[in-house]
Amino acid sequence: EPEVTQTPSHQVTQMGQEVILRCVPISNHLYFYWYRQILGQKVEFLVSFYNNEISEKSEIFDDQFSVERPDGSNFTLKIRSTKLEDSAMYFCASRPRGLAGDTQYFGPGTRLTVL
Amino acid sequence: AQSVTQLDSHVSVSEGTPVLLRCNYSSSYSPSLFWYVQHPNKGLQLLLKYTSAATLVKGINGFEAEFKKSETSFHLTKPSAHMSDAAEYFCVVRGGSQGNLIFGKGTKLSVKP
């Protein structure tokens, strides 16, 4: 069964450094998402991406964040200058169009630790 | 605005006994509701979803949920818990037009032998 994959599983970085989190969505999906979960808190929506552009973003997704689909398979989240409060589990998700379009399929997550 | 409230942060049951995880929703229109499960060190897996068809929704692993508009509830149930059901469960509502999901705080289910 196809699945969403994410790399790396765990990323440790120093405050102020740039990080890129990578996701490979399911191949025939058209909508892509990033969510994050700070330890002990809710899963929160960050951004959605469709047709090579951001379609919706939350207040969390400020100028420090960017997303890109550099080729036909990868979907990346970049944090330009990491802060301590960016430490969280980051989930990528994708969904198809049409009647099945309500279901989002999640990757296993990348745990980001900012020191 | 859409929101969900999970009424219990932790539920503990014995193996073989019923499971009830409670969720209330708030929505300005007919909602799309989901339950996702997260096993330790794993991603989020869809258990079931409600999208305005049958109000009783059956999911994987013997779970089901009933949409009750009058009570604005979408509780998750299973007749008989198994040790492998121990995990965190999230009640989720579809948010904006682009399909972003709004999560509850989660309920951690423990299953005792």
XYZ file of N, CA and C in Angstrom:
684
model
N 0.852 -1.190 0.000
C 0.000 0.000 0.000
C 0.890 1.244 0.000
N 0.607 2.208 -0.881
C 1.444 3.405 -0.925
C 1.369 4.163 0.387
N 2.456 4.840 0.751
C 2.454 5.606 1.982
C 3.310 6.853 1.825
N 3.060 7.803 2.725
C 3.852 9.025 2.768
C 5.125 8.736 3.574
N 6.250 9.171 3.038
C 7.505 8.969 3.759
C 8.115 10.324 4.112
N 8.881 10.349 5.196
C 9.526 11.573 5.645
C 10.959 11.285 6.067
N 11.842 12.219 5.737
C 13.232 12.113 6.172
C 13.729 13.476 6.632
N 14.637 13.502 7.613
C 15.036 12.374 8.460
C 13.968 12.071 9.499
N 14.152 11.008 10.244
C 13.197 10.716 11.316
C 13.459 11.623 12.513
N 14.716 12.004 12.697
C 15.079 12.878 13.806
C 16.162 13.826 13.327
N 15.964 15.122 13.594
C 16.931 16.144 13.205
C 17.263 16.973 14.437
N 18.541 17.089 14.722
C 18.996 17.941 15.822
C 19.771 19.098 15.217
N 19.457 20.321 15.645
C 20.112 21.481 15.073
C 20.356 22.532 16.145
N 21.241 23.443 15.834
C 21.505 24.551 16.746
C 20.579 25.707 16.411
N 20.181 26.450 17.437
C 19.349 27.629 17.246
C 19.991 28.558 16.207
N 19.160 29.077 15.308
C 19.644 29.974 14.276
C 20.023 29.291 12.983
N 20.135 27.979 12.996
C 20.482 27.236 11.781
C 19.241 27.004 10.922
N 19.481 26.779 9.654
C 18.408 26.440 8.724
C 18.224 24.923 8.691
N 16.989 24.483 8.617
C 16.729 23.052 8.445
C 15.741 22.852 7.300
N 15.868 21.739 6.642
C 14.933 21.340 5.588
C 14.411 19.956 5.931
N 13.110 19.873 6.058
C 12.450 18.599 6.321
C 11.844 18.116 5.007
N 12.044 16.839 4.747
C 11.641 16.304 3.444
C 10.504 15.302 3.564
N 9.670 15.322 2.547
C 8.504 14.440 2.503
C 8.345 13.948 1.068
N 7.962 12.694 0.930
C 7.556 12.171 -0.368
C 6.093 11.763 -0.243
N 5.178 12.567 -0.793
C 3.754 12.224 -0.704
C 3.419 11.014 -1.570
N 2.196 10.536 -1.438
C 1.720 9.448 -2.285
C 1.619 9.955 -3.719
N 2.011 9.141 -4.669
C 2.343 9.641 -6.016
C 1.186 10.288 -6.764
N -0.030 9.858 -6.621
C -1.120 10.459 -7.394
C -1.899 11.509 -6.597
N -1.362 11.907 -5.464
C -2.039 12.908 -4.646
C -1.707 14.308 -5.144
N -2.618 15.247 -4.862
C -2.471 16.592 -5.407
C -2.405 17.681 -4.341
N -2.838 17.368 -3.125
C -2.828 18.352 -2.048
C -1.811 17.902 -1.004
N -1.043 18.850 -0.501
C 0.023 18.505 0.432
C -0.045 19.435 1.622
N 0.324 18.895 2.780
C 0.177 19.629 4.031
C 1.377 19.400 4.934
N 1.618 20.396 5.777
C 2.517 20.227 6.919
C 1.763 20.580 8.189
N 1.984 19.733 9.197
C 1.458 19.952 10.536
C 2.613 19.808 11.513
N 2.431 20.346 12.719
C 3.427 20.093 13.748
C 2.745 19.785 15.077
N 3.490 19.092 15.925
C 2.984 18.744 17.252
C 4.097 18.993 18.258
N 3.976 20.074 18.989
C 4.905 20.333 20.087
C 4.595 19.332 21.193
N 5.624 18.850 21.848
C 5.476 17.813 22.864
C 4.394 18.183 23.878
N 3.414 17.283 24.018
C 2.353 17.504 25.000
C 1.222 18.388 24.514
N 1.307 18.851 23.253
C 0.264 19.747 22.744
C -0.440 19.126 21.538
N -1.420 19.893 21.036
C -2.214 19.423 19.893
C -1.381 19.373 18.633
N -1.833 18.571 17.688
C -1.324 18.654 16.323
C -1.904 19.928 15.699
N -1.036 20.748 15.094
C -1.472 22.048 14.557
C -1.168 22.123 13.065
N -2.103 22.657 12.324
C -1.934 22.880 10.889
C -0.932 24.012 10.646
N -0.043 23.797 9.695
C 0.898 24.846 9.294
C 0.528 25.428 7.935
N 0.455 24.559 6.921
C 0.319 25.048 5.564
C -0.252 23.963 4.659
N -0.985 24.412 3.638
C -1.422 23.503 2.586
C -0.892 24.010 1.251
N -0.730 23.082 0.323
C -0.033 23.379 -0.948
C -0.744 22.632 -2.050
N -1.090 23.382 -3.113
C -1.798 22.772 -4.237
C -1.418 23.503 -5.499
N -1.209 22.756 -6.551
C -0.918 23.362 -7.855
C 0.293 24.289 -7.778
N 1.297 23.821 -7.041
C 2.580 24.532 -6.921
C 2.510 25.864 -6.213
N 1.512 26.034 -5.355
C 1.503 27.243 -4.551
C 0.799 26.991 -3.218
N 1.093 27.853 -2.262
C 0.445 27.751 -0.961
C -1.030 28.108 -1.127
N -1.906 27.225 -0.644
C -3.330 27.494 -0.750
C -3.913 28.017 0.562
N -3.279 27.662 1.662
C -3.734 28.159 2.952
C -2.592 28.028 3.945
N -2.504 28.942 4.895
C -1.491 28.824 5.935
C -2.037 29.349 7.252
N -1.458 28.847 8.339
C -1.887 29.279 9.658
C -1.005 30.439 10.131
N -1.380 30.969 11.282
C -0.608 32.074 11.865
C 0.810 31.637 12.247
N 0.964 30.339 12.494
C 2.280 29.823 12.865
C 3.247 29.961 11.694
N 2.746 29.808 10.517
C 3.574 29.760 9.299
C 3.973 31.179 8.923
N 5.024 31.692 9.601
C 5.461 33.056 9.322
C 6.606 33.051 8.305
N 7.288 34.186 8.191
C 8.313 34.338 7.157
C 9.515 33.412 7.349
N 9.625 32.810 8.518
C 10.730 31.875 8.766
C 10.507 30.530 8.069
N 9.273 30.285 7.677
C 8.917 29.013 7.063
C 8.714 29.168 5.556
N 9.062 28.151 4.820
C 8.723 28.109 3.405
C 8.533 26.657 3.001
N 7.769 26.459 1.943
C 7.559 25.122 1.403
C 7.850 25.131 -0.084
N 8.195 23.953 -0.569
C 8.572 23.843 -1.964
C 8.313 22.433 -2.444
N 7.972 22.332 -3.719
C 7.902 21.022 -4.356
C 8.904 21.069 -5.500
N 10.150 20.776 -5.189
C 11.237 21.020 -6.153
C 11.205 20.107 -7.380
N 10.560 18.963 -7.257
C 10.461 18.053 -8.393
C 9.102 17.365 -8.305
N 8.901 16.329 -9.066
C 7.578 15.704 -9.078
C 7.258 14.850 -7.886
N 8.226 14.659 -6.977
C 7.962 13.721 -5.887
C 8.173 14.314 -4.497
N 9.130 15.211 -4.320
C 9.420 15.696 -2.982
C 8.598 16.922 -2.612
N 8.370 17.081 -1.315
C 7.690 18.249 -0.773
C 8.464 18.622 0.478
N 8.988 19.852 0.523
C 9.896 20.187 1.618
C 9.365 21.346 2.455
N 9.748 21.330 3.716
C 9.489 22.430 4.645
C 10.834 22.958 5.093
N 11.066 24.259 4.891
C 12.308 24.879 5.310
C 12.027 25.853 6.444
N 12.862 25.767 7.454
C 12.832 26.765 8.522
C 14.156 27.509 8.456
N 14.114 28.808 8.181
C 15.327 29.558 7.861
C 16.258 29.725 9.048
N 15.721 30.094 10.165
C 16.541 30.369 11.344
C 15.801 29.799 12.549
N 16.176 28.596 12.910
C 15.394 27.867 13.914
C 15.471 28.506 15.292
N 14.333 28.410 15.988
C 14.245 28.889 17.377
C 14.010 27.668 18.274
N 14.238 27.874 19.557
C 13.998 26.776 20.493
C 12.561 26.270 20.401
N 11.627 27.199 20.218
C 10.211 26.834 20.190
C 9.788 26.122 18.903
N 10.693 25.978 17.963
C 10.396 25.189 16.766
C 10.570 23.695 17.026
N 11.096 23.342 18.172
C 11.245 21.926 18.513
C 9.868 21.279 18.564
N 9.683 20.255 17.760
C 8.361 19.621 17.626
C 8.495 18.419 16.706
N 7.409 17.661 16.618
C 7.286 16.621 15.594
C 6.561 17.262 14.412
N 7.132 17.130 13.233
C 6.542 17.706 12.025
C 6.015 16.570 11.149
N 4.731 16.680 10.823
C 4.080 15.672 9.995
C 3.762 16.250 8.621
N 4.028 15.466 7.618
C 3.607 15.763 6.261
C 2.367 14.916 5.969
N 1.457 15.441 5.163
C 0.275 14.682 4.768
C -0.053 15.004 3.322
N -0.755 14.077 2.670
C -1.210 14.331 1.312
C -2.594 13.733 1.127
N -3.306 14.242 0.126
C -4.619 13.681 -0.177
C -4.898 13.790 -1.667
N -5.757 12.898 -2.159
C -6.116 12.970 -3.573
C -7.237 13.972 -3.775
N -7.699 14.078 -5.010
C -8.872 14.891 -5.287
C -10.109 14.017 -5.334
N -11.247 14.614 -5.523
C -12.473 13.865 -5.752
C -13.106 13.401 -4.468
N -13.944 12.363 -4.589
C -14.730 11.902 -3.453
C -13.859 11.416 -2.316
N -12.688 10.920 -2.643
C -11.774 10.450 -1.583
C -10.990 11.596 -0.989
N -11.264 12.788 -1.414
C -10.389 13.898 -1.069
C -10.417 14.344 0.356
N -11.323 13.842 1.157
C -11.330 14.261 2.545
C -10.255 13.575 3.378
N -9.779 12.449 2.937
C -8.853 11.681 3.759
C -7.427 12.109 3.509
N -6.753 12.523 4.554
C -5.342 12.848 4.463
C -4.522 11.683 5.003
N -3.441 11.400 4.297
C -2.550 10.312 4.670
C -1.277 10.938 5.223
N -0.930 10.529 6.416
C 0.180 11.145 7.129
C 1.444 10.302 7.053
N 2.566 11.002 7.041
C 3.843 10.338 7.186
C 4.152 10.071 8.653
N 5.273 9.386 8.921
C 5.617 9.020 10.296
C 6.154 10.183 11.114
N 6.472 11.303 10.462
C 6.937 12.471 11.195
C 8.448 12.603 11.252
N 8.884 13.844 11.406
C 10.289 14.156 11.700
C 10.325 14.877 13.031
N 11.100 14.326 13.962
C 11.242 15.000 15.252
C 12.381 15.996 15.151
N 12.077 17.271 15.276
C 13.076 18.333 15.216
C 13.393 18.797 16.628
N 14.669 18.761 16.955
C 15.135 19.238 18.253
C 16.079 20.408 18.021
N 15.733 21.571 18.558
C 16.564 22.760 18.422
C 17.252 23.033 19.757
N 18.574 23.085 19.714
C 19.357 23.266 20.955
C 19.862 24.692 21.101
N -16.396 28.926 13.324
C -15.117 28.219 13.217
C -15.286 26.780 13.698
N -14.489 25.928 13.098
C -14.550 24.503 13.446
C -13.658 24.206 14.652
N -14.115 23.304 15.489
C -13.279 22.870 16.618
C -13.763 21.520 17.119
N -12.889 20.823 17.805
C -13.267 19.577 18.471
C -12.724 19.588 19.884
N -13.460 18.948 20.776
C -13.044 18.824 22.169
C -13.079 17.354 22.557
N -11.942 16.847 22.964
C -11.894 15.475 23.467
C -11.999 15.552 24.982
N -12.982 14.864 25.503
C -13.394 15.074 26.888
C -12.483 14.386 27.894
N -11.694 13.426 27.448
C -10.808 12.704 28.365
C -9.390 12.718 27.818
N -8.435 13.079 28.645
C -7.047 13.058 28.179
C -6.463 11.643 28.297
N -7.035 10.837 29.221
C -6.519 9.488 29.412
C -7.675 8.558 29.781
N -7.761 7.428 29.085
C -8.757 6.404 29.392
C -8.021 5.081 29.596
N -8.388 4.381 30.654
C -7.761 3.093 30.935
C -8.843 2.024 31.018
N -8.673 0.942 30.261
C -9.641 -0.153 30.255
C -8.886 -1.468 30.410
N -9.619 -2.500 30.772
C -9.049 -3.849 30.800
C -9.276 -4.525 29.464
N -8.354 -5.381 29.109
C -8.485 -6.128 27.859
C -9.823 -6.876 27.852
N -10.526 -6.813 26.714
C -11.796 -7.508 26.588
C -13.004 -6.676 26.992
N -12.794 -5.508 27.576
C -13.909 -4.633 27.966
C -14.117 -3.548 26.922
N -15.308 -2.912 26.926
C -15.587 -1.901 25.886
C -14.732 -0.638 26.038
N -14.559 0.013 24.904
C -13.835 1.275 24.852
C -14.799 2.379 24.435
N -14.720 3.514 25.126
C -15.482 4.705 24.745
C -14.551 5.907 24.851
N -14.303 6.550 23.718
C -13.509 7.783 23.697
C -14.428 8.889 23.202
N -14.542 9.946 23.985
C -15.567 10.948 23.722
C -15.021 12.172 22.994
N -15.853 12.661 22.079
C -15.476 13.833 21.286
C -16.726 14.657 21.016
N -16.632 15.953 21.249
C -17.670 16.885 20.837
C -17.096 17.835 19.807
N -17.921 18.243 18.889
C -17.448 19.124 17.827
C -18.264 20.412 17.808
N -17.666 21.411 17.185
C -18.381 22.656 16.919
C -18.146 22.998 15.459
N -19.255 23.242 14.745
C -19.108 23.513 13.326
C -20.244 24.389 12.848
N -19.922 25.313 11.963
C -20.940 26.211 11.431
C -21.650 25.591 10.231
N -21.194 24.420 9.799
C -21.867 23.728 8.707
C -21.677 22.234 8.905
N -22.261 21.439 8.049
C -22.173 19.996 8.201
C -20.710 19.561 8.149
N -20.223 18.981 9.223
C -18.783 18.755 9.313
C -18.329 17.446 8.656
N -17.058 17.407 8.325
C -16.364 16.155 8.050
C -15.537 15.848 9.293
N -15.768 14.676 9.868
C -15.126 14.307 11.132
C -14.324 13.027 10.956
N -13.246 12.950 11.692
C -12.336 11.818 11.574
C -11.860 11.389 12.958
N -11.467 10.140 13.050
C -10.656 9.678 14.168
C -9.352 9.129 13.588
N -8.255 9.630 14.148
C -6.927 9.126 13.799
C -6.307 8.482 15.037
N -5.445 7.510 14.820
C -4.731 6.854 15.916
C -3.233 7.006 15.698
N -2.522 7.184 16.797
C -1.061 7.301 16.736
C -0.453 6.323 17.730
N 0.173 5.285 17.218
C 0.893 4.362 18.073
C 2.259 4.943 18.378
N 2.862 4.543 19.478
C 4.164 5.105 19.867
C 5.176 5.059 18.727
N 5.787 6.198 18.473
C 6.831 6.328 17.440
C 6.327 6.005 16.030
N 5.027 6.144 15.840
C 4.461 5.913 14.510
C 3.736 7.163 14.037
N 3.371 7.165 12.761
C 2.606 8.276 12.224
C 1.138 8.189 12.589
N 0.366 9.087 12.026
C -1.076 9.149 12.275
C -1.805 8.285 11.250
N -2.615 7.382 11.746
C -3.343 6.473 10.873
C -4.838 6.745 10.985
N -5.520 6.817 9.837
C -6.950 7.047 9.847
C -7.677 5.804 10.331
N -8.548 5.989 11.342
C -9.403 4.895 11.818
C -10.725 4.879 11.070
N -11.349 6.046 10.960
C -12.637 6.161 10.286
C -12.945 7.620 10.018
N -13.979 7.837 9.166
C -14.364 9.208 8.865
C -15.873 9.292 8.644
N -16.422 10.432 8.964
C -17.824 10.740 8.707
C -17.880 11.916 7.739
N -18.642 11.718 6.646
C -18.768 12.809 5.678
C -20.207 12.918 5.197
N -21.146 12.944 6.129
C -22.572 13.189 5.915
C -23.314 12.056 5.224
N -22.788 10.888 5.251
C -23.530 9.719 4.768
C -24.156 9.048 5.998
N -23.934 7.772 6.211
C -24.497 7.079 7.369
C -23.955 7.667 8.671
N -24.820 7.791 9.669
C -24.378 8.387 10.931
C -23.545 7.421 11.768
N -23.706 6.128 11.563
C -22.863 5.150 12.246
C -21.764 4.739 11.274
N -20.549 5.035 11.654
C -19.412 4.817 10.766
C -18.549 3.689 11.316
N -18.252 2.742 10.469
C -17.374 1.638 10.882
C -15.974 1.879 10.354
N -14.994 1.586 11.212
C -13.615 1.804 10.818
C -12.804 0.530 10.893
N -11.506 0.710 10.928
C -10.620 -0.449 10.980
C -10.498 -0.968 12.408
N -10.059 -2.207 12.516
C -9.763 -2.822 13.823
C -10.954 -2.864 14.774
N -12.166 -2.908 14.248
C -13.361 -3.057 15.072
C -13.886 -1.780 15.697
N -13.307 -0.645 15.388
C -13.776 0.628 15.921
C -14.953 1.147 15.111
N -15.830 1.883 15.780
C -16.889 2.592 15.103
C -17.210 3.880 15.860
N -17.888 4.775 15.177
C -18.249 6.051 15.784
C -19.622 6.447 15.268
N -20.362 7.132 16.120
C -21.699 7.571 15.746
C -21.767 9.081 15.757
N -22.198 9.637 14.645
C -22.388 11.071 14.527
C -23.761 11.420 15.080
N -23.816 12.266 16.107
C -25.086 12.689 16.684
C -25.159 14.207 16.620
N -25.926 14.673 15.654
C -26.006 16.116 15.434
C -26.640 16.826 16.636
N -27.657 16.218 17.224
C -28.369 16.857 18.328
C -27.453 17.044 19.549
N -26.469 16.164 19.679
C -25.548 16.249 20.805
C -24.178 16.817 20.390
N -24.032 17.131 19.151
C -22.747 17.554 18.557
C -21.601 16.661 19.027
N -21.851 15.355 18.919
C -20.851 14.401 19.397
C -20.443 13.435 18.287
N -19.275 12.869 18.467
C -18.744 11.871 17.518
C -17.851 10.940 18.338
N -18.471 10.179 19.229
C -17.718 9.316 20.144
C -17.227 8.053 19.442
N -16.078 7.614 19.832
C -15.449 6.413 19.262
C -15.648 5.239 20.216
N -16.064 4.102 19.684
C -16.314 2.936 20.534
C -15.715 1.684 19.903
N -15.487 0.721 20.794
C -15.073 -0.612 20.365
C -15.599 -1.579 21.413
N -16.223 -2.689 20.995
C -16.873 -3.572 21.968
C -15.904 -4.252 22.925
N -14.700 -4.548 22.434
C -13.783 -5.348 23.231
C -12.354 -4.892 22.970
N -11.715 -4.325 23.989
C -10.367 -3.780 23.805
C -9.330 -4.890 23.694
N -8.316 -4.588 22.892
C -7.180 -5.498 22.729
C -5.942 -4.750 23.153
N -4.947 -5.491 23.599
C -3.704 -4.839 24.050
C -3.123 -3.927 22.963
N -3.263 -4.356 21.723
C -2.692 -3.584 20.613
C -3.434 -2.274 20.368
N -4.564 -2.050 21.036
C -5.291 -0.779 20.886
C -4.666 0.350 21.698
N -3.744 0.025 22.574
C -3.098 1.061 23.393
C -2.375 2.038 22.480
N -2.778 3.300 22.529
C -2.259 4.315 21.608
C -2.901 5.654 21.982
N -2.559 6.675 21.202
C -3.230 7.964 21.366
C -4.214 8.149 20.219
N -5.401 8.635 20.558
C -6.482 8.774 19.582
C -6.868 10.244 19.461
N -7.001 10.670 18.209
C -7.309 12.070 17.940
C -8.627 12.185 17.200
N -9.504 13.024 17.729
C -10.721 13.415 17.029
C -10.385 14.652 16.201
N -10.822 14.661 14.958
C -10.374 15.683 14.012
C -11.554 16.162 13.192
N -11.600 17.458 12.924
C -12.621 18.008 12.044
C -11.938 18.721 10.882
N -12.542 18.625 9.732
C -11.996 19.339 8.578
C -12.246 20.818 8.777
N -11.178 21.628 8.551
C -11.274 23.059 8.781
C -11.640 23.821 7.523
N -10.631 24.467 6.912
C -10.897 25.375 5.813
C -11.220 24.692 4.496
N -11.418 25.499 3.488
C -11.802 25.012 2.172
C -10.709 24.175 1.519
N -9.468 24.348 1.959
C -8.367 23.565 1.397
C -8.162 22.256 2.137
N -9.048 21.965 3.065
C -9.032 20.655 3.716
C -8.142 20.534 4.910
N -7.611 21.640 5.415
C -6.748 21.505 6.583
C -7.535 20.940 7.753
N -6.878 20.132 8.559
C -7.517 19.427 9.653
C -7.252 20.136 10.982
N -8.289 20.106 11.837
C -8.194 20.675 13.182
C -8.298 19.523 14.165
N -7.265 19.367 14.980
C -7.155 18.225 15.883
C -7.629 18.560 17.282
N -8.207 17.556 17.940
C -8.395 17.618 19.376
C -7.069 17.362 20.075
N -7.091 17.485 21.400
C -5.859 17.330 22.171
C -5.408 15.884 22.304
N -6.263 14.961 21.957
C -5.900 13.558 22.015
C -6.334 12.881 23.293
N -6.634 11.594 23.188
C -6.933 10.754 24.346
C -5.986 9.569 24.318
N -5.264 9.424 25.401
C -4.356 8.281 25.485
C -5.110 7.094 26.055
N -5.156 6.011 25.292
C -5.852 4.800 25.715
C -4.835 3.797 26.254
N -5.031 3.378 27.491
C -4.220 2.311 28.080
C -5.084 1.064 28.202
N -4.514 -0.093 27.919
C -5.243 -1.354 28.015
C -4.483 -2.260 28.975
N -5.145 -2.627 30.060
C -4.526 -3.477 31.086
C -4.837 -4.936 30.786
N -3.875 -5.828 31.065
C -4.126 -7.247 30.803
C -5.174 -7.823 31.747
